[in-house]
Coordinates of C-alpha atoms in Angstrom, one line a residue:
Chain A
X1 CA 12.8 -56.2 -54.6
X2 CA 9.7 -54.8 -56.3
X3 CA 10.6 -50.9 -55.4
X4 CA 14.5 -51.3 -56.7
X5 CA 12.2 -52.7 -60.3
X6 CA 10.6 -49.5 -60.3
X7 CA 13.1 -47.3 -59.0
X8 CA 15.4 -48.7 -62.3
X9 CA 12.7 -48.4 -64.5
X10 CA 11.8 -44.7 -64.0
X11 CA 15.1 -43.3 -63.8
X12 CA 15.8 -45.0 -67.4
X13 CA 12.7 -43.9 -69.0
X14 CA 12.8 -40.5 -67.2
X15 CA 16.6 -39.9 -67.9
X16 CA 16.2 -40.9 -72.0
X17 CA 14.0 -37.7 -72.6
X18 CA 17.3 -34.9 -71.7
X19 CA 19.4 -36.5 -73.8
X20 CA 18.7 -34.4 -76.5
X21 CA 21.8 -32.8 -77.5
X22 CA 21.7 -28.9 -79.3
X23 CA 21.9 -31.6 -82.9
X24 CA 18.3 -31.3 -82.8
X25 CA 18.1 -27.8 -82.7
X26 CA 21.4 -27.1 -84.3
X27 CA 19.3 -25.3 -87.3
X28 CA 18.0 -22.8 -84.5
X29 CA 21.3 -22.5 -82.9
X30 CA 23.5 -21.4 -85.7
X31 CA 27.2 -20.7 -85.0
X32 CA 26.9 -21.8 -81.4
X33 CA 25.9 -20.7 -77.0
X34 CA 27.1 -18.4 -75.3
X35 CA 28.9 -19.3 -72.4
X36 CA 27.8 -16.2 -70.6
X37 CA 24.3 -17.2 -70.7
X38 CA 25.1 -20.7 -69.6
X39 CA 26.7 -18.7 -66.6
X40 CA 23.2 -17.1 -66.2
X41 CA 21.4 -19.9 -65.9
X42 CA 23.5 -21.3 -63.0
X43 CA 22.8 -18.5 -61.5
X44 CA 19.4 -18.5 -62.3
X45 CA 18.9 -21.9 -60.6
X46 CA 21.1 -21.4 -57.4
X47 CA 18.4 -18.8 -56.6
X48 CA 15.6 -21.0 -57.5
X49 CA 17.2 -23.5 -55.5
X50 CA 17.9 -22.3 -52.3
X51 CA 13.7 -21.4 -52.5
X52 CA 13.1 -24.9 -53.6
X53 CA 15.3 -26.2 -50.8
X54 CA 13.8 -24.4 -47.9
X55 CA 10.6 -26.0 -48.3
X56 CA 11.9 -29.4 -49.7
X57 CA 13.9 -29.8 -46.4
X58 CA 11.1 -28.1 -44.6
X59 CA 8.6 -31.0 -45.8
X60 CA 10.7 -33.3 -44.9
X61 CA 11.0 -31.8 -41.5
X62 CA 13.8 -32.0 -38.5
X63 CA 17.0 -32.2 -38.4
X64 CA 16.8 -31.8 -42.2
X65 CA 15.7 -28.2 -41.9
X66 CA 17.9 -27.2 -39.1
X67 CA 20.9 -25.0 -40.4
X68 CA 23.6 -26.7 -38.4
X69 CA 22.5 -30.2 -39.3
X70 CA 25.8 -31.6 -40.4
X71 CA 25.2 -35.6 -40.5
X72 CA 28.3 -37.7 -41.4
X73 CA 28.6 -39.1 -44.9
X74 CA 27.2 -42.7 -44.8
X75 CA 29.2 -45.3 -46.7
X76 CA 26.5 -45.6 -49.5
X77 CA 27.2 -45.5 -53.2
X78 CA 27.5 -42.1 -54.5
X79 CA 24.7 -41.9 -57.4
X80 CA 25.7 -38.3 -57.8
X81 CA 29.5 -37.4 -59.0
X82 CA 30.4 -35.0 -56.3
X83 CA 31.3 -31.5 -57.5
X84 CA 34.3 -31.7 -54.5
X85 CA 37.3 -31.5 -56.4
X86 CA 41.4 -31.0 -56.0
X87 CA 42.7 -27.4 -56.6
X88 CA 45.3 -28.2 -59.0
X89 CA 43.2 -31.0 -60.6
X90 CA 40.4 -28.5 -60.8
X91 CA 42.6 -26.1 -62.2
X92 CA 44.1 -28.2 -64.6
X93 CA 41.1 -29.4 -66.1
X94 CA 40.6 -29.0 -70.0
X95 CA 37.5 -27.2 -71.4
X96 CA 36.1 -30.4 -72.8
X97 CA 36.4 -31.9 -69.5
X98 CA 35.3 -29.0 -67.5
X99 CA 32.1 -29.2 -69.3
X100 CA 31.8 -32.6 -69.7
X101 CA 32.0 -32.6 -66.1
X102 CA 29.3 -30.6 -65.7
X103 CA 27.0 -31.6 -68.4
X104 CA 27.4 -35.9 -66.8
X105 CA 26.5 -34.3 -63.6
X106 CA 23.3 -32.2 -64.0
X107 CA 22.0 -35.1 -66.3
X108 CA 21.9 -37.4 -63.6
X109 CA 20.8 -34.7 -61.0
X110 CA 18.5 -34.1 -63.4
X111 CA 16.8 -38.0 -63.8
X112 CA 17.1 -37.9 -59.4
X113 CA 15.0 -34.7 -59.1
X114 CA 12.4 -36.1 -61.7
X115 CA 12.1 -39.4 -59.6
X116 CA 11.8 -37.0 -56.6
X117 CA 9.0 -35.1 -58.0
X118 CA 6.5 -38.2 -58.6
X119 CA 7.2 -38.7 -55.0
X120 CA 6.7 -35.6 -53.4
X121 CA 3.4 -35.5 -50.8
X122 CA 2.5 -31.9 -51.3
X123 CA 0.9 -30.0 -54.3
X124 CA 3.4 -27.0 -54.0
X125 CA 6.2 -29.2 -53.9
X126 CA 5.2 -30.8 -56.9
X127 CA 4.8 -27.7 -58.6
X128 CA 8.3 -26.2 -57.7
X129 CA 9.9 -29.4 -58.2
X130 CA 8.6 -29.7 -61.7
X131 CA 9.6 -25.9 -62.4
X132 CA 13.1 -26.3 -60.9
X133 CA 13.0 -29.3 -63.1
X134 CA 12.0 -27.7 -66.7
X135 CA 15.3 -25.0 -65.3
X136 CA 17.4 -27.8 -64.8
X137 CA 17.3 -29.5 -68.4
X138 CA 16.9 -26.0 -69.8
X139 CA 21.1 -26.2 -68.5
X140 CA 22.0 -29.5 -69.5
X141 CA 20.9 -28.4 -73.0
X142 CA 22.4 -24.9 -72.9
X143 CA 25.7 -27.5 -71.6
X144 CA 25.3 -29.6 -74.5
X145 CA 25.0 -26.2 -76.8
X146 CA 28.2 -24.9 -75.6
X147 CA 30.2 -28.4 -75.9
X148 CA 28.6 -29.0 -79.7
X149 CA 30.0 -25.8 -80.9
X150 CA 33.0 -26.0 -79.7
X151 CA 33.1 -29.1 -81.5
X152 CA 33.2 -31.6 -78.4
X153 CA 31.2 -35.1 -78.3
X154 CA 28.5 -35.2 -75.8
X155 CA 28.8 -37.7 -73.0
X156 CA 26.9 -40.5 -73.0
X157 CA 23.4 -40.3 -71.7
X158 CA 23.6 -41.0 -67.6
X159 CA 23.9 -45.0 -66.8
X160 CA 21.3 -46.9 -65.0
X161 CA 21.9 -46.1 -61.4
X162 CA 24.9 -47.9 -60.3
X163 CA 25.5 -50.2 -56.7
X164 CA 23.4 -48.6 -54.4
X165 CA 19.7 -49.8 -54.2
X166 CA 17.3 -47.2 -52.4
X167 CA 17.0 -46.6 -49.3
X168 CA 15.5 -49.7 -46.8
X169 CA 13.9 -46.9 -44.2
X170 CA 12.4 -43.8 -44.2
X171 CA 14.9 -42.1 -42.7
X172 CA 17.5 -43.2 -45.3
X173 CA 15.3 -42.1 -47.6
X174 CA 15.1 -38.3 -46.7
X175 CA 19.1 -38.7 -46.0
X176 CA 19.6 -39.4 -49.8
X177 CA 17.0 -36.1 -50.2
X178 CA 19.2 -34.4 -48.1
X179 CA 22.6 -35.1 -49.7
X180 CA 21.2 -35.0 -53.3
X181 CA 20.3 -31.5 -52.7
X182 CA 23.6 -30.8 -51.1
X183 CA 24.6 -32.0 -54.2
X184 CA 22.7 -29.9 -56.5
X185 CA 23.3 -27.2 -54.5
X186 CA 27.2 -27.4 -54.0
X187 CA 27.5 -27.8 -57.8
X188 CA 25.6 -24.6 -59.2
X189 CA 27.9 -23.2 -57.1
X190 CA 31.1 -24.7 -58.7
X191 CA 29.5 -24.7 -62.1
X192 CA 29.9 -20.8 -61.6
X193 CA 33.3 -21.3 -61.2
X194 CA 33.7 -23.6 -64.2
X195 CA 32.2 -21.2 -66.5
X196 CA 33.7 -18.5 -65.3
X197 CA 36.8 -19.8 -65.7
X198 CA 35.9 -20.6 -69.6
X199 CA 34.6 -17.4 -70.3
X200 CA 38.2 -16.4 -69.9
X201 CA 39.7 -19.3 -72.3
X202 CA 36.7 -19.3 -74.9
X203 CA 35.2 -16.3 -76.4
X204 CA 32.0 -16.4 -76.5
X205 CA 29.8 -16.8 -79.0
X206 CA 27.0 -14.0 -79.2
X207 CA 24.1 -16.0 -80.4
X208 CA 20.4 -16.0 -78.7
X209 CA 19.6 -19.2 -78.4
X210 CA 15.6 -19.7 -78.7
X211 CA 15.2 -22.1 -76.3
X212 CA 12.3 -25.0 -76.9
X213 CA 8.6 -24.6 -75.2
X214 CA 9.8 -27.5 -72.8
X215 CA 9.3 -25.7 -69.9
X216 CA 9.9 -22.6 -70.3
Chain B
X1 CA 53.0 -20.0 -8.2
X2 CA 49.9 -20.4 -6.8
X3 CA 46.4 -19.4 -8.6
X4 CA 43.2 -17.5 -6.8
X5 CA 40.0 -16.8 -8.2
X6 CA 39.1 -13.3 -7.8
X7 CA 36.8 -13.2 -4.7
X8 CA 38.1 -16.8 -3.2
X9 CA 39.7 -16.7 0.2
X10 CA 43.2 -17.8 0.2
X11 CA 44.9 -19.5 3.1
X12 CA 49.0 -20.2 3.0
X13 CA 51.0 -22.1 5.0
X14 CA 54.3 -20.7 6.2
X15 CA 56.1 -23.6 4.9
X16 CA 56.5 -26.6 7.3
X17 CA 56.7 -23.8 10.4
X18 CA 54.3 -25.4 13.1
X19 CA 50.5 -23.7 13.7
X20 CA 51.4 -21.4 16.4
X21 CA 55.4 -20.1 15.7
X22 CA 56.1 -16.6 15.5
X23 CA 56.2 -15.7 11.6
X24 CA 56.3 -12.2 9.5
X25 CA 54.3 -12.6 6.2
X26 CA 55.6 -9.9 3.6
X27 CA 54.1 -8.9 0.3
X28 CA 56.1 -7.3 -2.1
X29 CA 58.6 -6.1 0.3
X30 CA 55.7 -4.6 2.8
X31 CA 55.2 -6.0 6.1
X32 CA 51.7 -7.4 6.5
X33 CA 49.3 -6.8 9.2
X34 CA 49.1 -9.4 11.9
X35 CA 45.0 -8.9 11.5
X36 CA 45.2 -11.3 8.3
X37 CA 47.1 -13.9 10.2
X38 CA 45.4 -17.3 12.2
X39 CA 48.7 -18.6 14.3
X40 CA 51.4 -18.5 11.4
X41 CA 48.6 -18.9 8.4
X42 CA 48.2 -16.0 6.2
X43 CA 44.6 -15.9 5.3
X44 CA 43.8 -13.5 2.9
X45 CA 40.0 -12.8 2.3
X46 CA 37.8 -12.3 -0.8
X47 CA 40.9 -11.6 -2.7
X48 CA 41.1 -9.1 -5.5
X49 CA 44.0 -8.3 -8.3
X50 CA 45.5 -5.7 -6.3
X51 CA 46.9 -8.5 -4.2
X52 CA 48.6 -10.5 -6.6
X53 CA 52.4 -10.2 -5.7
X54 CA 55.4 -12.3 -4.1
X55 CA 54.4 -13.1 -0.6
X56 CA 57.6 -14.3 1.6
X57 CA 57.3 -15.6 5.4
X58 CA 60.1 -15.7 7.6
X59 CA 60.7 -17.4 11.1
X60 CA 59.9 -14.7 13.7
X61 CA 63.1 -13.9 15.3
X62 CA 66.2 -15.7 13.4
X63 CA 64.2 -13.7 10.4
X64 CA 65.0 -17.0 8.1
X65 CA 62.9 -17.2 4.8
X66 CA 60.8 -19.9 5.7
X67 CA 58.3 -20.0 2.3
X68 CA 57.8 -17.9 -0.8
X69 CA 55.0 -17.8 -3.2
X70 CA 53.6 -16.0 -6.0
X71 CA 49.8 -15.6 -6.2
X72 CA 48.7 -14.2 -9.0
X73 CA 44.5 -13.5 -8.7
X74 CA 42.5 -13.9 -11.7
X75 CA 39.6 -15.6 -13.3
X76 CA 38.7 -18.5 -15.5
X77 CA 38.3 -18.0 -18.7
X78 CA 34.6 -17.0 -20.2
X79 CA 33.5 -18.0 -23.3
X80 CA 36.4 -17.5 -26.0
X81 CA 35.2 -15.4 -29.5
X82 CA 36.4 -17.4 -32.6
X83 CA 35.9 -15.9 -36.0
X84 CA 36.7 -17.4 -39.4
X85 CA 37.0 -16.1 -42.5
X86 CA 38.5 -17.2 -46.6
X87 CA 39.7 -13.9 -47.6
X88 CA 41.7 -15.6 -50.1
X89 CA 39.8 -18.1 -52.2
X90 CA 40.1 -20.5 -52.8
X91 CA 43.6 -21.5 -51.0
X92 CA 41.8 -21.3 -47.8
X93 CA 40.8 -20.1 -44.6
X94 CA 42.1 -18.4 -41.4
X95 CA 40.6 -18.5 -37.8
X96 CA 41.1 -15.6 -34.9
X97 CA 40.4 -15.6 -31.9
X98 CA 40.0 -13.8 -28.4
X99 CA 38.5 -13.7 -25.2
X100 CA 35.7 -11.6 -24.3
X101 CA 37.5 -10.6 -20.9
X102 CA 40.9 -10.7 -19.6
X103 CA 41.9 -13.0 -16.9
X104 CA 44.3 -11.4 -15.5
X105 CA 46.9 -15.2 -15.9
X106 CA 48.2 -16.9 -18.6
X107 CA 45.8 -19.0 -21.1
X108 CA 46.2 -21.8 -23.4
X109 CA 43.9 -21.7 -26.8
X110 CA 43.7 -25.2 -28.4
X111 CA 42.3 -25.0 -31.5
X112 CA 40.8 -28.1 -33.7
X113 CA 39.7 -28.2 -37.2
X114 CA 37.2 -30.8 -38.5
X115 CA 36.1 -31.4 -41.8
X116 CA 33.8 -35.0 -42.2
X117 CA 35.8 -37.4 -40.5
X118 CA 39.9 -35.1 -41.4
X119 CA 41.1 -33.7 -38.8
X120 CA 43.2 -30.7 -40.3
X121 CA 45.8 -28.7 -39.2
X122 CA 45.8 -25.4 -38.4
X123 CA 49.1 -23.6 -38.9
X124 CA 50.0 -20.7 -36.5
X125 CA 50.2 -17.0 -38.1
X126 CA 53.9 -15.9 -38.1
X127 CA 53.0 -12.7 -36.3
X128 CA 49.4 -12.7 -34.7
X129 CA 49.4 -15.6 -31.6
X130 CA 45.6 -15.8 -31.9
X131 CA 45.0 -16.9 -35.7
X132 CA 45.8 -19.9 -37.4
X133 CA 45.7 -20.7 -41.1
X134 CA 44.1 -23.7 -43.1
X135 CA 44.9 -24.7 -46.4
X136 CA 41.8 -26.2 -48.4
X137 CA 42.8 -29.5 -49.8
X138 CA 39.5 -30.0 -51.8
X139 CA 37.4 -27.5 -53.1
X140 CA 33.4 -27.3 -53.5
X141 CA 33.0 -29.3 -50.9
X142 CA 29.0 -30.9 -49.3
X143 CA 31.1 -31.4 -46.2
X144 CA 30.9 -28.6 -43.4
X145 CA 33.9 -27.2 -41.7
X146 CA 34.1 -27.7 -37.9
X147 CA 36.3 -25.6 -36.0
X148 CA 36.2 -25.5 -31.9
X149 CA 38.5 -23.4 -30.0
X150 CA 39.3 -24.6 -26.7
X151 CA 40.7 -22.4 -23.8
X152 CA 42.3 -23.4 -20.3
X153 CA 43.9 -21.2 -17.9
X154 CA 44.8 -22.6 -14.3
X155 CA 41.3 -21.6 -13.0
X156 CA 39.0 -23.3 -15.3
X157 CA 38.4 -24.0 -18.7
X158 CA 35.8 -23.0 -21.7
X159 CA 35.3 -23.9 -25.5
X160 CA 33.2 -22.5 -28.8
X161 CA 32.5 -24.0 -32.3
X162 CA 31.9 -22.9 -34.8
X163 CA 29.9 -24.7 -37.9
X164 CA 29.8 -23.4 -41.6
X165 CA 30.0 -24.3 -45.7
X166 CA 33.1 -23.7 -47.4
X167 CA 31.4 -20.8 -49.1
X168 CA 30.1 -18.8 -46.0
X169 CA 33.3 -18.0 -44.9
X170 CA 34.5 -16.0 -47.8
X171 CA 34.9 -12.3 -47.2
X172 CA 37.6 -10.3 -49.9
X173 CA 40.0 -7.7 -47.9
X174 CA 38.9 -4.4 -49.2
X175 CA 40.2 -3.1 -52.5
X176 CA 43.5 -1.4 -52.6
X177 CA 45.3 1.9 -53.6
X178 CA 41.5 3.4 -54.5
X179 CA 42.3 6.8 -56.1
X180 CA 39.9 9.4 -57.2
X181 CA 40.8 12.3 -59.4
X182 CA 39.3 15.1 -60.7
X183 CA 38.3 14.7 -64.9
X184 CA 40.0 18.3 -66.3
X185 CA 37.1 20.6 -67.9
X186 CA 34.5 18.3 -66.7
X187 CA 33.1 19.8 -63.6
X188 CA 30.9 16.9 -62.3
X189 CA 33.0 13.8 -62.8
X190 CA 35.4 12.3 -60.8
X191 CA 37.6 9.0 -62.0
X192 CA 37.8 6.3 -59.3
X193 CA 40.1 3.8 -60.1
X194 CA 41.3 0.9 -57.2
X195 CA 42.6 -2.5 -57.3
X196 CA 41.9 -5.7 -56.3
X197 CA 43.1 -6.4 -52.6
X198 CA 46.6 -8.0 -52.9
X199 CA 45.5 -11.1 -50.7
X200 CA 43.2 -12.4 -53.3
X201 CA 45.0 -15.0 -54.9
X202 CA 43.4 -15.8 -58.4
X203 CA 40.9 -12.7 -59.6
X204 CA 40.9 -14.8 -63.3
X205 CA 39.1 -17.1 -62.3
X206 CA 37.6 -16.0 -59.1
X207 CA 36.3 -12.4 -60.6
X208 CA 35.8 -10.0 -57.9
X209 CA 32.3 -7.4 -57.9
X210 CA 32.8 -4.3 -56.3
X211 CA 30.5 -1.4 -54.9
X212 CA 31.3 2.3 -55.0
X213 CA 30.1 4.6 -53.0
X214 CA 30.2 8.3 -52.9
X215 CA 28.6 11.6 -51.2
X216 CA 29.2 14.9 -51.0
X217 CA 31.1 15.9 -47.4
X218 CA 28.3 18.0 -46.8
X219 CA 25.8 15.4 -47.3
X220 CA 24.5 12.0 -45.4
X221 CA 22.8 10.4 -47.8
X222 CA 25.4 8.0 -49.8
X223 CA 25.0 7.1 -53.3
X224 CA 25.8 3.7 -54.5
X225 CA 27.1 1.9 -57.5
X226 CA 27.9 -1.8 -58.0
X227 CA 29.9 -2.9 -61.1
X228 CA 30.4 -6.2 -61.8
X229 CA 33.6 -6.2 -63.6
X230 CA 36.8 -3.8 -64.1
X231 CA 38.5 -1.5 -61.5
X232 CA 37.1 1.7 -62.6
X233 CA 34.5 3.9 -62.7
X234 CA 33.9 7.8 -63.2
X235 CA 31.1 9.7 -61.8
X236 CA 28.8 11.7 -63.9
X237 CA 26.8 13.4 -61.0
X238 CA 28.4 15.3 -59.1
X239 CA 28.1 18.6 -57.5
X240 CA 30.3 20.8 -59.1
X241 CA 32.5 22.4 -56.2
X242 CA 32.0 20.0 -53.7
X243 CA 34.4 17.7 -51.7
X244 CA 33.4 14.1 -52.3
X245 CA 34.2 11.1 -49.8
X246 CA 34.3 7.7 -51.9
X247 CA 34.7 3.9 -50.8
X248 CA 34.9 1.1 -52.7
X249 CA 33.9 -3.1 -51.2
X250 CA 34.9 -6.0 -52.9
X251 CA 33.2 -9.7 -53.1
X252 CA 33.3 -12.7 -54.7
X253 CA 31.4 -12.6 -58.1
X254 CA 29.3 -15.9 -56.8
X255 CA 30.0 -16.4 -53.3
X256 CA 29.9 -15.1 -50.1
X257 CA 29.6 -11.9 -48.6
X258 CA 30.6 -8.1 -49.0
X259 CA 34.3 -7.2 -47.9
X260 CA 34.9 -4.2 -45.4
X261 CA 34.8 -0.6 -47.1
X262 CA 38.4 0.8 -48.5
X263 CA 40.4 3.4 -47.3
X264 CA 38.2 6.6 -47.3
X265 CA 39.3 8.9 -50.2
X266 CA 38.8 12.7 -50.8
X267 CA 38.2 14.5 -54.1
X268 CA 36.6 17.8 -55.3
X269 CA 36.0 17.4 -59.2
X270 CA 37.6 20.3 -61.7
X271 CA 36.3 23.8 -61.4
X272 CA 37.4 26.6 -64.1
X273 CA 40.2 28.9 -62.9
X274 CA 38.5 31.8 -61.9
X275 CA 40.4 34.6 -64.0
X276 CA 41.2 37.0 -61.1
X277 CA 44.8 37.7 -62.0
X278 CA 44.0 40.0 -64.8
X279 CA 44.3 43.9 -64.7
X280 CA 40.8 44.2 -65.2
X281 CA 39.7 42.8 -61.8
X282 CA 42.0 45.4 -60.1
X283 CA 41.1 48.5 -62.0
X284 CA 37.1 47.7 -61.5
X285 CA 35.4 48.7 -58.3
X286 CA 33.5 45.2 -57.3
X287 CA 35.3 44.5 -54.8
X288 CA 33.5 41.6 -53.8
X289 CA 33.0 41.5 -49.6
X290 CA 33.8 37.9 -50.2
X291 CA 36.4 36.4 -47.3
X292 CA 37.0 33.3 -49.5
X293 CA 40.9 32.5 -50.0
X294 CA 40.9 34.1 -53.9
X295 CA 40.3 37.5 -55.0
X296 CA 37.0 38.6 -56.4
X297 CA 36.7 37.8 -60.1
X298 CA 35.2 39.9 -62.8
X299 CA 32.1 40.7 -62.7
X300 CA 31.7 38.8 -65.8
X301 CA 32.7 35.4 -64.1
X302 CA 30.9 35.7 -60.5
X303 CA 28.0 33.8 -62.3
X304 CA 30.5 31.0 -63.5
X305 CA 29.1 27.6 -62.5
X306 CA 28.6 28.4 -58.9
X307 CA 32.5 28.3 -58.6
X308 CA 32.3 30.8 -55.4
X309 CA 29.0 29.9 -54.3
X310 CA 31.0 26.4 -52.5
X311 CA 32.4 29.3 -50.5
X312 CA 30.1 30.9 -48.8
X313 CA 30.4 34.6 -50.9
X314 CA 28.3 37.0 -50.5
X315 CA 28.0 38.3 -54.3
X316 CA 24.8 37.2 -55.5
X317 CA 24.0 37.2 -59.5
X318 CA 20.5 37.8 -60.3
X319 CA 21.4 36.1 -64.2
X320 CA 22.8 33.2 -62.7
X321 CA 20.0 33.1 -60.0
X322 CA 18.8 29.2 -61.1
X323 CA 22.3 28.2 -60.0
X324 CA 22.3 29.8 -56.9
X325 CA 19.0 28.5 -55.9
X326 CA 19.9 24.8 -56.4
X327 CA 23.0 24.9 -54.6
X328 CA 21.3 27.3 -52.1
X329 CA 19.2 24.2 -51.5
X330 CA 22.2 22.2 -49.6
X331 CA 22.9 25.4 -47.3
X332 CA 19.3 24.5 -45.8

């Protein structure tokens, strides 16, 4: 009732803010990102994630934090689109879809870790939470960069949170924790892949992009 | 057949011949002692492998064959070692397997692959019998892989699993055809050059990293480079003279972990020709007391770069003495 009010509310208010494509800064930006740095960042935030993660699952304490834990997907909603993919599909993809696929994807992760952090019991959490966070949009951004100049349309800012309402227990609740940093996790690692894979079909750009204070 | 657990005791029957009838027991062909019979049982105690074998009992006198068995001693299997491993990403994975001790009679691996709620199958290696190969039917997956390896003989059985991400898995066969050559006039470079290992399916867009390294034969201590891209890479330090050992690794740019090192190479980087083949040398009396394999240069040339100081000569060139004393350092 009241907490799937809320729930709506923050995730809308707290997912308009990202949604601030390169336009803005486009008289920083000049000719365009770099793909390469993009790549960085990825790899920037799988290591800042699998920090972030230890003590997020830690917090929320066993069998989250036990390496073999390997619970079966519940028939829930997916809030997050999954990073799991066919080969050939995968391979087949276009660049604008490639990166519109991972700029939808981090947006929404995005808005789920910010809900997270005003949720969080400890201070430490908070903090890495709201650092991983400022990382996090920091990518959607350098996304957005990357897909402005190569002349693509940004996709539209991430929905309100479809079907599923939260979680009824407690439990359920650190399961969705669980999975969403599965999530998170499973798609730096593909986004690695992605870019990769454009650095070969799109030469990059060689611009340094001054990045806003947000954050950083 | 019949099946004995090393240690067990093993009784036989001679067939439907009554408790107390006359019977021979035979092993193999030899006669056995009447000391292992009870009536016309054979009881064989605390058995061992050496006893395995075709036993035969006949009727005492008409010497009919009355029963035949083969016991074959041996024990149940312990716990079976699975490995698996993606060293071609990202078409998919292969398991292997293999028990820690033999059991002396045949065994039956079942393996099962899991992933969420697919069961997957795992197609047999042409060649190996203990592997099995899966193809990935989704990649980046949240879903762990769930492989258990199952193993029955007639004695007992025993199983392992084994639990792990999609990206843990993925170890790169070394890199290939890794060739090191000396760089002409350049005295302390050598050229590496390799390629990527022929089982890795798409390096475009699964780049592969790779780490070099290198020492001098003489030495311990390796020196290491890694290089993020290309299949190349000269040296710039080494010791002039020396014979260098060099191995390269591969991985995945992102993802999992190092491969095994190449196929050891040897190279010595370019020295100048000492010029001992002129007249000069042979009409000059410095004969050097040198037992390396060429003749003495000129006394002009012994100070050359160190050339003949790899060798062990006894010539020692009080200009050149700054040379001497560096490499003089590895002879400690």
């Amino acid at each position: 009732g009241d907490s799937w009010g809320i729930f709506t509310f923050l995730c809308a208010a707290l997912c308009n803010l990202p949604a601030l494509p390169a336009l803005n800064c486009s008289e920083e930006l000049g000719a365009g990102q770099s793909i390469q740095q993009t790549y960085d960042l990825t790899r920037y935030l799988e290591h800042q994630l699998r920090t972030l993660a230890g003590t997020y699952l830690n917090y929320l304490g066993p069998p989250f934090n036990e390496p073999d834990f390997n619970p079966p997907r519940l028939a829930r909603a997916e809030r997050v689109p999954s990073a799991t993919v066919d080969l050939d599909l995968w391979r087949g993809l276009t660049d604008n879809a490639r990166l519109a696929a991972n700029y939808r994807a981090y947006s929404r992760l995005l808005c789920y870790l910010r809900v997270l952090d005003g949720q969080v019991g400890t201070a430490e959490l908070r903090h890495r939470l709201a650092h991983f966070c400022a990382s996090l949009q920091g990518l959607v951004l350098s996304i957005g960069g990357v897909m402005s100049s190569l002349g693509y349309p940004l996709p539209a800012g991430p929905p309100a949170p479809s079907g599923a309402p939260p979680a009824s227990n407690d439990f359920l609740k650190k399961m969705d924790d669980f999975w969403l940093l599965k999530e998170l996790q499973t798609w730096l690692w593909r986004s690695a892949k992605d870019f990769n894979r454009l650095k070969k079909r799109v030469p990059p750009a060689v611009v340094t992009l001054r990045l806003e204070a947000r954050g950083f | 057949f019949q099946y004995a657990r090393v240690g067990a005791d093993v009784t036989m029957k001679c067939g439907s011949m009554d408790w107390d009838a006359a019977v021979t027991w035979t092993v193999n062909g030899t006669d056995i002692d009447e000391s292992h019979l009870n009536g016309s049982y054979l009881i064989l105690k605390n058995v061992d492998l050496m006893q395995s074998g075709q036993y035969f009992c006949y009727e005492g006198s008409s010497w009919h064959l009355k029963y035949q068995t083969y016991l074959r001693v041996g024990t149940p299997p312990k716990e079976p070692v699975l490995m698996c491993r993606s060293n071609n990403y990202p078409k998919g994975f292969y398991c292997s397997w293999h028990l820690p001790t033999p059991t002396y009679i045949p065994n039956i691996f079942n393996i099962s692959v899991i992933h969420g709620t697919k069961e997957m199958v795992c197609e047999k290696d042409a060649v190996l019998k203990n592997r099995c190969h899966i193809r990935y039917l989704q990649l980046f997956s949240t879903v762990k892989y769930k492989v258990t390896l199952t193993v029955t003989n007639a004695l007992g059985k025993n199983f392992t699993t084994l639990t792990f991400d999609e990206f843990a898995i993925v170890k790169p066969d070394p890199p290939e055809s890794v060739v090191a050559k000396p760089v002409p006039n350049n005295p302390r470079r050598l050229e590496v050059s390799w390629q990527n290992p022929s089982s890795w399916p798409d390096p475009e867009s699964f780049p592969l990293k790779f780490f070099l390294r290198y020492r001098p034969l003489i030495l311990d201590q390796w020196q290491h480079v890694e290089l993020s891209d290309g299949t190349s890479h000269t040296i710039t330090d080494a010791y002039a003279g020396k014979e260098y050992i060099i191995q390269v690794a591969a991985k995945d740019n992102d993802i999992g972990t190092w491969s095994d090192w190449s196929v050891a190479v040897h190279a010595t980087p370019w020295t100048e020709e000492p010029k001992h083949l002129t007249t000069e040398a042979q009409i000059t009396e410095t004969t050097s007391a040198s037992t390396s394999s060429f003749m003495a240069p000129p006394t002009t040339k012994i100070c050359d770069k160190g050339a003949m100081v790899g060798s062990g000569a006894v010539a020692v060139c009080w200009t050149a003495g700054l040379v001497v004393a560096a490499y003089s350092v590895l002879f400690i």
